[in-house]
mmCIF file of C-alpha atoms in Angstrom:
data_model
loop_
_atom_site.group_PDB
_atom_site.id
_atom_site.type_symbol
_atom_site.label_atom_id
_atom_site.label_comp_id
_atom_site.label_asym_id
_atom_site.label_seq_id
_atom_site.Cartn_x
_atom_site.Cartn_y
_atom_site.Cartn_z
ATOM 1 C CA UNK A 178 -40.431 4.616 17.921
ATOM 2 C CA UNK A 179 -36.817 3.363 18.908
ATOM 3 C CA UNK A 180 -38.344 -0.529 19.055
ATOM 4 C CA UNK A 181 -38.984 0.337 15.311
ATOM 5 C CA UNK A 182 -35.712 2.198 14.305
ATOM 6 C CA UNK A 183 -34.033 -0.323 15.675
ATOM 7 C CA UNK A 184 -36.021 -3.361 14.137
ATOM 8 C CA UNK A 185 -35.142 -1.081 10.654
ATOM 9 C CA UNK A 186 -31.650 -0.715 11.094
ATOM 10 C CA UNK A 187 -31.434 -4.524 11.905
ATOM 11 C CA UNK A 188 -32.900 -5.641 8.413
ATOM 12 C CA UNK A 189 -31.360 -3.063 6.943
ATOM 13 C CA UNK A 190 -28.303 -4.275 8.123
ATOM 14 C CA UNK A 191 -29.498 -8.033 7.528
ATOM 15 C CA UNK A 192 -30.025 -7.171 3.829
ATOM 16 C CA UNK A 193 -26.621 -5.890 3.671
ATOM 17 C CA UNK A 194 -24.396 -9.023 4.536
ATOM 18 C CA UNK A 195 -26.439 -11.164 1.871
ATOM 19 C CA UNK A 196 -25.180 -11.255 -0.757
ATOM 20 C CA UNK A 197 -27.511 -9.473 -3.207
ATOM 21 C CA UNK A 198 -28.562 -6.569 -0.755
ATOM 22 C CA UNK A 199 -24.210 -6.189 -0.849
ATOM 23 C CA UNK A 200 -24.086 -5.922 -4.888
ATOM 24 C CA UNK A 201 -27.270 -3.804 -4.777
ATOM 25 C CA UNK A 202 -25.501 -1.383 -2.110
ATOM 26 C CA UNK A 203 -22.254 -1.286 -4.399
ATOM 27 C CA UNK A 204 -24.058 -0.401 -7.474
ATOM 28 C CA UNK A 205 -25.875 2.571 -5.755
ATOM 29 C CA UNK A 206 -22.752 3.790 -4.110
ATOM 30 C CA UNK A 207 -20.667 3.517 -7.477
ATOM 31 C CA UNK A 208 -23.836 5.130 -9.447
ATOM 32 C CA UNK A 209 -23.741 7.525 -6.377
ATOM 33 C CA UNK A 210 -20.602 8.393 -6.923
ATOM 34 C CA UNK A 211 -20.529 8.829 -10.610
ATOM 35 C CA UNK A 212 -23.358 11.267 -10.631
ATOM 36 C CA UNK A 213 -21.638 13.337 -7.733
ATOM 37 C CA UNK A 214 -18.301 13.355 -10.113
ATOM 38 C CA UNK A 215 -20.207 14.159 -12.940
ATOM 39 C CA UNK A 216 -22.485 17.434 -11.539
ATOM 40 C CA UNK A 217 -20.675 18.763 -8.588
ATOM 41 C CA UNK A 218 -18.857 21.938 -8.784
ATOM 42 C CA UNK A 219 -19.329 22.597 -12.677
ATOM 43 C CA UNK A 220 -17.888 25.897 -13.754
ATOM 44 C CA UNK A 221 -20.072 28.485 -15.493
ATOM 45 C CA UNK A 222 -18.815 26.490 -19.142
ATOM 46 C CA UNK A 223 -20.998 23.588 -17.925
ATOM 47 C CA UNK A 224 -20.977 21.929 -20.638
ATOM 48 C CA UNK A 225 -17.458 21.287 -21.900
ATOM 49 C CA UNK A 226 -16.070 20.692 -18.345
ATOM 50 C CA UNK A 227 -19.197 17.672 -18.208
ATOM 51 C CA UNK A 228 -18.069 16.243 -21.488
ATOM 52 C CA UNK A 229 -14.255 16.375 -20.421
ATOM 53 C CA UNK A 230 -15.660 14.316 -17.042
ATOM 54 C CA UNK A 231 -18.526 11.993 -19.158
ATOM 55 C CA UNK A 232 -15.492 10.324 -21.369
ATOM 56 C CA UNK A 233 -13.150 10.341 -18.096
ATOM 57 C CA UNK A 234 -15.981 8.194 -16.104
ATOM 58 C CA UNK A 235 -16.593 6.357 -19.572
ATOM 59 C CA UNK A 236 -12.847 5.578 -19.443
ATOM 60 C CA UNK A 237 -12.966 4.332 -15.320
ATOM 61 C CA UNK A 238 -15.958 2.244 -16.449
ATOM 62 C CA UNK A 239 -14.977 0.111 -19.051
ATOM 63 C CA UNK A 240 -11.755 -0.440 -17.217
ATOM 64 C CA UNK A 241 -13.446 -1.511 -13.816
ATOM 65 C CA UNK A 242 -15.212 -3.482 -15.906
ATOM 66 C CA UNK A 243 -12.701 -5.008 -17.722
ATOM 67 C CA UNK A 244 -9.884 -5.532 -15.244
ATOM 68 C CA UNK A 245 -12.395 -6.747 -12.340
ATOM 69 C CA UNK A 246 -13.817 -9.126 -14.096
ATOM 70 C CA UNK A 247 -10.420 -10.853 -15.646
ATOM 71 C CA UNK A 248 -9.091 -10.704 -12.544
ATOM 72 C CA UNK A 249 -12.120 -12.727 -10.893
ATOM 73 C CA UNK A 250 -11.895 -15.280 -14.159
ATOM 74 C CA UNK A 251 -8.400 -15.443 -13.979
ATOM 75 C CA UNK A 252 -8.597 -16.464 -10.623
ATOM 76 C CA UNK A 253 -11.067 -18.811 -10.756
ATOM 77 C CA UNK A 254 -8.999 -20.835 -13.244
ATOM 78 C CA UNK A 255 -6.090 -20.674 -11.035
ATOM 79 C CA UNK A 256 -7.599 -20.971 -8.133
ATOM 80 C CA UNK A 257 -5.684 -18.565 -6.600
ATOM 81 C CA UNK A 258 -6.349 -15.192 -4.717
ATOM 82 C CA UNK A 259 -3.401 -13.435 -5.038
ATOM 83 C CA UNK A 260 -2.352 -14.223 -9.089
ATOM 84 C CA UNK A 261 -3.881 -11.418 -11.849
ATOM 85 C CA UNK A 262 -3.778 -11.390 -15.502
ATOM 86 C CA UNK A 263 -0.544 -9.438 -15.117
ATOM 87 C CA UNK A 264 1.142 -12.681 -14.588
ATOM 88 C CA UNK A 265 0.115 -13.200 -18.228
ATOM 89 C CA UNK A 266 2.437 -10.752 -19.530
ATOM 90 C CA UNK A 267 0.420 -7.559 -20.832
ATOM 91 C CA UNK A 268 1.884 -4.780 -18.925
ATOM 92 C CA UNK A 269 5.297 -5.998 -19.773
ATOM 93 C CA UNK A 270 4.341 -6.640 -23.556
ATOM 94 C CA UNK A 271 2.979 -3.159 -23.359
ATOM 95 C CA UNK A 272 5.651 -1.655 -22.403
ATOM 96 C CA UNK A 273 7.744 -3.637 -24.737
ATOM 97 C CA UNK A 274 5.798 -2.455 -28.016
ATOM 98 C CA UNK A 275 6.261 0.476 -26.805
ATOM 99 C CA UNK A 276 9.263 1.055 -26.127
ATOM 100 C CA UNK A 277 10.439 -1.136 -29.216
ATOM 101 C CA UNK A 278 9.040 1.219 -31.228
ATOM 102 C CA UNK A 279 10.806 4.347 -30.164
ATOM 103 C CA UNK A 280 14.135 2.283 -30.429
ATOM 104 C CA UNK A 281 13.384 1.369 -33.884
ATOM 105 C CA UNK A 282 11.875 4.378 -35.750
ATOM 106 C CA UNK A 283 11.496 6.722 -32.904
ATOM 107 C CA UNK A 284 8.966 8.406 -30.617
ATOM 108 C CA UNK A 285 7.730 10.222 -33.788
ATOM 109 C CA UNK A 286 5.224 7.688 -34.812
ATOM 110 C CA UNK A 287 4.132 6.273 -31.617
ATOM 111 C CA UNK A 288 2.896 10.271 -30.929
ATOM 112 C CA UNK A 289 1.311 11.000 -34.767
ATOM 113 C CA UNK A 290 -0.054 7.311 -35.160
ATOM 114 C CA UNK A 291 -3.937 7.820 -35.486
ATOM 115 C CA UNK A 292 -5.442 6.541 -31.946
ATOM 116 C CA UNK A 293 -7.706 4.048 -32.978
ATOM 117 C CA UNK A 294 -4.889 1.973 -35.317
ATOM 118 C CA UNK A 295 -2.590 2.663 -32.662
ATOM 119 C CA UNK A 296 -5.379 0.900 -30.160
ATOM 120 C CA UNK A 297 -5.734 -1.878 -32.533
ATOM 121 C CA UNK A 298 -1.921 -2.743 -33.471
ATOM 122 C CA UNK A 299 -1.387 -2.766 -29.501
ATOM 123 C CA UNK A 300 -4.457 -5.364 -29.093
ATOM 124 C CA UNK A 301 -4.006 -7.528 -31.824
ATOM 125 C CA UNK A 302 0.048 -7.942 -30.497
ATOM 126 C CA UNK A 303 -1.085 -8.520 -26.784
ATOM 127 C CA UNK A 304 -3.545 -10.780 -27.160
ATOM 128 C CA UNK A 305 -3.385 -12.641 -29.835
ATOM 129 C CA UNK A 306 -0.203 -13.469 -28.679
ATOM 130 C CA UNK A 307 -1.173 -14.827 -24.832
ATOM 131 C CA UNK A 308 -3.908 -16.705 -27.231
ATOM 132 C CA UNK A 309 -1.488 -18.382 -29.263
ATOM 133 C CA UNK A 310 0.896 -19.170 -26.649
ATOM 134 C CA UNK A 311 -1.806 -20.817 -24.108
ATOM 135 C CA UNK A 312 -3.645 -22.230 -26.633
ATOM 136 C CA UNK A 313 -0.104 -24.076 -27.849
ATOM 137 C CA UNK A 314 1.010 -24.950 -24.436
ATOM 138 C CA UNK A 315 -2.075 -25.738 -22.859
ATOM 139 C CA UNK A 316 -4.641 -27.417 -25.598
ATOM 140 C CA UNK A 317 -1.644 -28.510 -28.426
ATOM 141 C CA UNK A 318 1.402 -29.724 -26.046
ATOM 142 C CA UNK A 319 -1.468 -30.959 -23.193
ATOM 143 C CA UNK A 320 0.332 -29.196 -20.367
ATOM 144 C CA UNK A 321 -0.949 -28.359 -16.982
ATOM 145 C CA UNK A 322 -2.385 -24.534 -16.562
ATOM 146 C CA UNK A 323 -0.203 -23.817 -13.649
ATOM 147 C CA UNK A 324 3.154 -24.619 -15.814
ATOM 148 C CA UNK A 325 1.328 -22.527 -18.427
ATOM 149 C CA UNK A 326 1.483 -19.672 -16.049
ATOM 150 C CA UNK A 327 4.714 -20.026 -14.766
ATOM 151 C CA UNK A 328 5.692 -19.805 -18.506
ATOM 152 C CA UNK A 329 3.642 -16.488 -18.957
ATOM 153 C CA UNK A 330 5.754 -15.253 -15.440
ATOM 154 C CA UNK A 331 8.914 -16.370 -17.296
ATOM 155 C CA UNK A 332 7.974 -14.339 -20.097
ATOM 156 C CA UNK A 333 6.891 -11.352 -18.542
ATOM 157 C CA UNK A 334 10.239 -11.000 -16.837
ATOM 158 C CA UNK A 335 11.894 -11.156 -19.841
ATOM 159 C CA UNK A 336 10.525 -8.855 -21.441
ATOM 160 C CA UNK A 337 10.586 -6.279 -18.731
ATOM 161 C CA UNK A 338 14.432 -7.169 -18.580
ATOM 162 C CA UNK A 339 14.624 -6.325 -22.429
ATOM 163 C CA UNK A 340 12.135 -3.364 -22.284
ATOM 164 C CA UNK A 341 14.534 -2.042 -19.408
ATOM 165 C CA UNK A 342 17.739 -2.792 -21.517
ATOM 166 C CA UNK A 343 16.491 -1.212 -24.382
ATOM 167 C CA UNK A 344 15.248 2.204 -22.288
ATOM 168 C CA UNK A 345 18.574 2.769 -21.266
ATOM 169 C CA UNK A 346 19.926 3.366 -24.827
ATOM 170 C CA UNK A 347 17.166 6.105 -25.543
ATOM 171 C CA UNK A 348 18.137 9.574 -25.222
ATOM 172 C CA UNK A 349 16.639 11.458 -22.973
ATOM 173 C CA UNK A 350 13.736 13.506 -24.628
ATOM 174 C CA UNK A 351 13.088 10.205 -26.327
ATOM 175 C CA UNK A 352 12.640 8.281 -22.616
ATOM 176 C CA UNK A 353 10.559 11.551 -21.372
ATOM 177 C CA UNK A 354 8.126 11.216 -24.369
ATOM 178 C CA UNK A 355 7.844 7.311 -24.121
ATOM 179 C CA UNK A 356 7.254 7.127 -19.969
ATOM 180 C CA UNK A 357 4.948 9.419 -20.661
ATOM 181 C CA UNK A 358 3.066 7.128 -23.072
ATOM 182 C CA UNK A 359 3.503 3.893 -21.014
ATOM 183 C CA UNK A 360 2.502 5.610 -18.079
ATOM 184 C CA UNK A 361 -1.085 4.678 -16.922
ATOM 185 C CA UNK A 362 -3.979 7.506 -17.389
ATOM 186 C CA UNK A 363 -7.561 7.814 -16.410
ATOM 187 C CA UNK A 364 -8.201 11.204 -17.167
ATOM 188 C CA UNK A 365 -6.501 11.500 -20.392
ATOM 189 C CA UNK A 366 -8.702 8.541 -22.452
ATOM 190 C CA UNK A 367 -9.087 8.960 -26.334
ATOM 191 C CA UNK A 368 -12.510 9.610 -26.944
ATOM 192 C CA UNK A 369 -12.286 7.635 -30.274
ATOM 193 C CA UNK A 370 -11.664 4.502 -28.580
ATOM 194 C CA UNK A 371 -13.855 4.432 -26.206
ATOM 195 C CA UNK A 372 -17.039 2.935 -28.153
ATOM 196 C CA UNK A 373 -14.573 -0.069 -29.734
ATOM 197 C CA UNK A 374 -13.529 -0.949 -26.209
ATOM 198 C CA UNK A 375 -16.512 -0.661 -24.433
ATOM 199 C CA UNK A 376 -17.977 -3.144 -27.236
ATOM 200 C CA UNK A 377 -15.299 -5.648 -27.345
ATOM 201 C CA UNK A 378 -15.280 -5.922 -23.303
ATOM 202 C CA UNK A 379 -19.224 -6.074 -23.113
ATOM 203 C CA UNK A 380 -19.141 -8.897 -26.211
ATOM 204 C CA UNK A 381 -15.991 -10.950 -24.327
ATOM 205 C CA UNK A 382 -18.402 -10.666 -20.970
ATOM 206 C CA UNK A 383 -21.718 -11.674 -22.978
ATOM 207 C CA UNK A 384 -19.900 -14.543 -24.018
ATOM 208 C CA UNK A 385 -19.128 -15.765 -20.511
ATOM 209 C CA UNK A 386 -22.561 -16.255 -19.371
ATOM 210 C CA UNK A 387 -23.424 -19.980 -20.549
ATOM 211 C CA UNK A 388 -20.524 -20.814 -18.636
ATOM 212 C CA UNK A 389 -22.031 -19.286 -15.678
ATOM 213 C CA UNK A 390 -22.536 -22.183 -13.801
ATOM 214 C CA UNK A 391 -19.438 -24.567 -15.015
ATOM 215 C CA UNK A 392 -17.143 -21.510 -14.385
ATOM 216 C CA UNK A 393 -18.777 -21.887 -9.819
ATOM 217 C CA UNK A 394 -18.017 -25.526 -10.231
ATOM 218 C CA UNK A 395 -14.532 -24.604 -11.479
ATOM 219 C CA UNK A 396 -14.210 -22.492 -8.108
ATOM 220 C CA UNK A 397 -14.075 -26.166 -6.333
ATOM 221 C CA UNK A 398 -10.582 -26.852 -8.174
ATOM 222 C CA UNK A 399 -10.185 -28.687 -11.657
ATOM 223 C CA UNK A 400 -10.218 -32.438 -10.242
ATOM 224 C CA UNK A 401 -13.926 -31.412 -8.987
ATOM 225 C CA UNK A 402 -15.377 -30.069 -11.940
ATOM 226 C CA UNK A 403 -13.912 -32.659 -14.270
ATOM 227 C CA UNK A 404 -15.457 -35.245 -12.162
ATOM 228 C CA UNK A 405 -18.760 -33.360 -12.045
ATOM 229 C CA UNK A 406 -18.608 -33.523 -16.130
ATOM 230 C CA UNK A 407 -17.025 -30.122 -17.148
ATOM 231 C CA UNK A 408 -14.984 -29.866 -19.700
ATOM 232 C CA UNK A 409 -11.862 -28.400 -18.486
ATOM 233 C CA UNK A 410 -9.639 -27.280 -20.935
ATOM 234 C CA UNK A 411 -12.266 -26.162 -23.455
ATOM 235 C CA UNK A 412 -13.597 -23.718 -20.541
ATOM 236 C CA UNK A 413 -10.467 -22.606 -19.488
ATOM 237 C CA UNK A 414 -9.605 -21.648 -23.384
ATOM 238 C CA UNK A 415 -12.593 -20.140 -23.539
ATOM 239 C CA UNK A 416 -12.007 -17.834 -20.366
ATOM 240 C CA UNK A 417 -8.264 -17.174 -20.935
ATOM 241 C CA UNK A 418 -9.356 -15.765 -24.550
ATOM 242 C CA UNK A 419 -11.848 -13.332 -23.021
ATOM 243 C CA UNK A 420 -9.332 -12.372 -20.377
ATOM 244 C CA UNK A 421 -6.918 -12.096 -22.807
ATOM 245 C CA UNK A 422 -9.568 -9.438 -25.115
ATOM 246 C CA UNK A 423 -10.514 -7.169 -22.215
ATOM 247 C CA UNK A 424 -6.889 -7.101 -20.198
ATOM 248 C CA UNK A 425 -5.218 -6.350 -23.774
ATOM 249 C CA UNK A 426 -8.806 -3.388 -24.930
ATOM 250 C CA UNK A 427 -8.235 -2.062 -21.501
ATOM 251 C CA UNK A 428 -4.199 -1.938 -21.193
ATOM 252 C CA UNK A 429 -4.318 -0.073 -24.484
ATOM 253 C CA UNK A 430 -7.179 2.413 -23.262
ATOM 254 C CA UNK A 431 -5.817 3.340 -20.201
ATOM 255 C CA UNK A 432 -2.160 1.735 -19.730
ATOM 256 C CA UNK A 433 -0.848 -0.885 -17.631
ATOM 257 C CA UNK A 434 -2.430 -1.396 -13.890
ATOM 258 C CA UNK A 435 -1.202 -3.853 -12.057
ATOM 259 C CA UNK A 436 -2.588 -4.430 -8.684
ATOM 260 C CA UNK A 437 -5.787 -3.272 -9.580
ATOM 261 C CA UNK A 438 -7.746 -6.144 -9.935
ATOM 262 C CA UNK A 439 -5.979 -7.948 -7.280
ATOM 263 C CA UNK A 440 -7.898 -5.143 -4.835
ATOM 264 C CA UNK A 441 -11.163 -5.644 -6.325
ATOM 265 C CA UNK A 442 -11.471 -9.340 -6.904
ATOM 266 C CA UNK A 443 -11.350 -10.141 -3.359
ATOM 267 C CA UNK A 444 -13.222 -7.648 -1.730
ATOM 268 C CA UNK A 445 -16.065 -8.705 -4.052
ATOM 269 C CA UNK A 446 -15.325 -12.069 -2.596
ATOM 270 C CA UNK A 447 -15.734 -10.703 0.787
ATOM 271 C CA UNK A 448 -18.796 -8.974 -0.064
ATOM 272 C CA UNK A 449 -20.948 -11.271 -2.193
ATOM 273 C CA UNK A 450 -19.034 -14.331 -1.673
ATOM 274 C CA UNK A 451 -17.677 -16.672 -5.034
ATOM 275 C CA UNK A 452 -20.602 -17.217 -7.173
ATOM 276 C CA UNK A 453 -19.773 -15.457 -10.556
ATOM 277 C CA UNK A 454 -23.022 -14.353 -11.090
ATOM 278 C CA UNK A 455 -22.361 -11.844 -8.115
ATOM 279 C CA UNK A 456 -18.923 -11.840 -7.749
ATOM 280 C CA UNK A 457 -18.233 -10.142 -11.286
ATOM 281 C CA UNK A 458 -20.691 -7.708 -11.191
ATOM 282 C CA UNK A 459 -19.343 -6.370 -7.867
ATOM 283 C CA UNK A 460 -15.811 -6.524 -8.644
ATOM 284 C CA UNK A 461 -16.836 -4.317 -11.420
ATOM 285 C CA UNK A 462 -19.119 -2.034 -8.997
ATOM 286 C CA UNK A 463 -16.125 -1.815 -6.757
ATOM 287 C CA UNK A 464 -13.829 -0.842 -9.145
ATOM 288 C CA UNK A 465 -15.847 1.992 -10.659
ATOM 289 C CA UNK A 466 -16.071 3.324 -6.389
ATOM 290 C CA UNK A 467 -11.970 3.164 -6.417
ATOM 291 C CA UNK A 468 -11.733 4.576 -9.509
ATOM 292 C CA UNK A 469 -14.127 7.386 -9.434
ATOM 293 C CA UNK A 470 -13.957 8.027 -5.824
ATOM 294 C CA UNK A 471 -10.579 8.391 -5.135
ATOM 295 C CA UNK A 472 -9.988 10.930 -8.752
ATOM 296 C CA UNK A 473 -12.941 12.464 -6.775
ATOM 297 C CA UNK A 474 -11.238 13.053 -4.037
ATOM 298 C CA UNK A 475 -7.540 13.428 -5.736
ATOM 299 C CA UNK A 476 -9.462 16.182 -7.442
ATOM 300 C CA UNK A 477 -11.645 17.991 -4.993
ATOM 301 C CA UNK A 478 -10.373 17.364 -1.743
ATOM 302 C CA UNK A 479 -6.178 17.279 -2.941
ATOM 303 C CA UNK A 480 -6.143 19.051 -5.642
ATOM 304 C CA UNK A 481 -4.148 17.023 -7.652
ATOM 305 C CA UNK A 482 -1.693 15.952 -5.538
ATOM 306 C CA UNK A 483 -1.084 12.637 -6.541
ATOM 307 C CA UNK A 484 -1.736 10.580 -9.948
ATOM 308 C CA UNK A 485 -4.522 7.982 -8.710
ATOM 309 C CA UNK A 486 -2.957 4.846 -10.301
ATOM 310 C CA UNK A 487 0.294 5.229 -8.097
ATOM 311 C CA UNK A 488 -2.244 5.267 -5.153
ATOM 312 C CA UNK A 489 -3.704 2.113 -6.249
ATOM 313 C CA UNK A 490 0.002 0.380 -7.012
ATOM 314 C CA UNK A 491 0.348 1.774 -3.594
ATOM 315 C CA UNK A 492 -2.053 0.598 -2.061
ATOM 316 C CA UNK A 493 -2.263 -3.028 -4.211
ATOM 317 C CA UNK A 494 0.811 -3.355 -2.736
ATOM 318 C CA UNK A 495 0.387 -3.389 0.369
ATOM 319 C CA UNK A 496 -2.904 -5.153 -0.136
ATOM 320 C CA UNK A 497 -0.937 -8.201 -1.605
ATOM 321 C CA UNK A 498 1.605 -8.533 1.478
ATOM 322 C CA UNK A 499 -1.138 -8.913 3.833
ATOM 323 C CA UNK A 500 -3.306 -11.955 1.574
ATOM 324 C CA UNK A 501 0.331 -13.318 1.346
ATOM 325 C CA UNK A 502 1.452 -13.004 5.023
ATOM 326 C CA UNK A 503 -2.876 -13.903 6.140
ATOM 327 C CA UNK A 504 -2.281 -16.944 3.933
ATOM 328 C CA UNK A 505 -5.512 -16.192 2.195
ATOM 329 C CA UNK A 506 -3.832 -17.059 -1.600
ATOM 330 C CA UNK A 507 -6.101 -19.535 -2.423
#
């Protein structure tokens, strides 16, 4: 009997490092996990304390979903470990709507706007303006994507510099009301946008998937792929515009995050390897097992002792310094 527990455990365990026993084990944990979020503990009102937690893990979702994969695209392009959509510019043009709004007419209308024009003024702004600007620099003036980024950097900066400029002139219940606002939020998701997001990140995903294969022959670096007949720039467009539609749904669902993906792209690399096929799906497994697992235990274990996305800038952090210092970047 221990011969055959033994011969179990090995397959078991065998089935574990490949690579599709390890994105089969993440989905069950991170379905695991959802259901134990969802039913455990419900108070004797059942059924508004399980809607209150449905559109919180509805929220987590979409954003695993969205920010994983992004970050795995984005990275592919780049092919770098350590860069993220961030470097693009959305949490700083965020924050700059934002707070450019309560400079200009006050916090008034940023608080009474209806949620759902709100959600679409703040996408339309973020990305179709990374669109515009990559698709001028990068398909109209023919430059190379890693000047394209350093422009994005560039502008980021600046705009943090001006957002920060600008916050200083507020008065104080202003500042109170719009940190509040810019401050990112799992638990406090707008039903109403919800079904828009979830749509427009499952439709910018769907449309990845015919560049399946060209986008694992990007992973060998640009020279390779162009000589192995793929068309460079119009996949990169195409990926940077679909990065640019989930990064900018999800910033305005749930706020800026900004080491996020950076933690979930490359453990999916260490557990299913590069192949996008496997490495997107488990970024996105992962991410929904951060997200719901740690406000599971923020909320049952520390009762609320922490907001979960400072853990995760936290821990991000820290995460980065050691790819940097490992020299696993790229």
């Amino acid at each position: 009997m221990t011969a055959t527990f033994l011969d179990g455990a090995r397959r078991a365990a065998g089935q574990l490092r490949h690579p599709t026993g390890a994105l089969m084990a993440l989905t069950a944990i991170a379905v695991a996990i959802i259901l134990v979020f969802a039913f455990t503990d419900l108070p004797g009102k059942w059924e508004y304390a399980l809607g209150l937690r449905s559109r919180t893990i509805a929220g987590m979702v979409i954003a695993a979903a969205a920010i994983g994969a992004a970050t795995v695209l984005f990275q592919t392009i780049t092919a770098n470990r350590i860069l993220t959509p961030g470097i693009m510019g959305f949490d700083a043009l965020f924050l700059a709507i934002q707070t450019l709004v309560a400079f200009a007419v006050g916090p008034a209308l940023l608080v009474s706007a209806p949620p759902l024009a709100s959600w679409m003024v703040e996408l339309v702004l973020m990305a179709g303006s990374i669109v515009l600007l990559y698709w001028w620099l990068f398909q109209k003036r023919r430059l190379d994507l890693h000047v394209i980024v350093l422009a994005g950097l560039v502008l980021g900066v600046t705009f943090r510099a001006v957002t920060a400029f600008l916050q200083r002139l507020l008065d104080p219940d202003t500042f109170a009301i719009l940190q509040n606002l810019t401050f990112a939020s799992f638990t406090s998701v707008d039903r109403e946008l919800l079904l828009p997001t979830g749509v427009l990140v499952a439709v910018a995903l769907a449309s990845l998937w015919p560049l399946r294969r060209e986008l694992d022959v990007m992973s060998l670096g640009e020279s390779t792929a162009i000589s192995l007949g793929v068309d460079h720039r119009r996949v990169v467009m195409h990926v940077i515009v679909a990065i640019a539609a989930m990064v900018a749904a999800s910033t305005a669902l749930v706020g800026p995050v900004t080491f996020f993906g950076l933690i979930v792209a490359n453990l999916a690399y260490g557990a299913v390897g590069h192949r996008h096929l496997r490495s997107i799906p488990a970024s996105i497994a992962i991410g929904v097992i951060a997200l719901v697992g740690g406000q599971l235990v923020l909320d049952r274990l520390l009762g609320f002792g922490t907001e979960l996305p400072i853990v995760i800038e936290f821990v991000g952090g820290i995460f980065f310094i050691v790819l940097v210092l490992t020299g696993k970047a790229r």
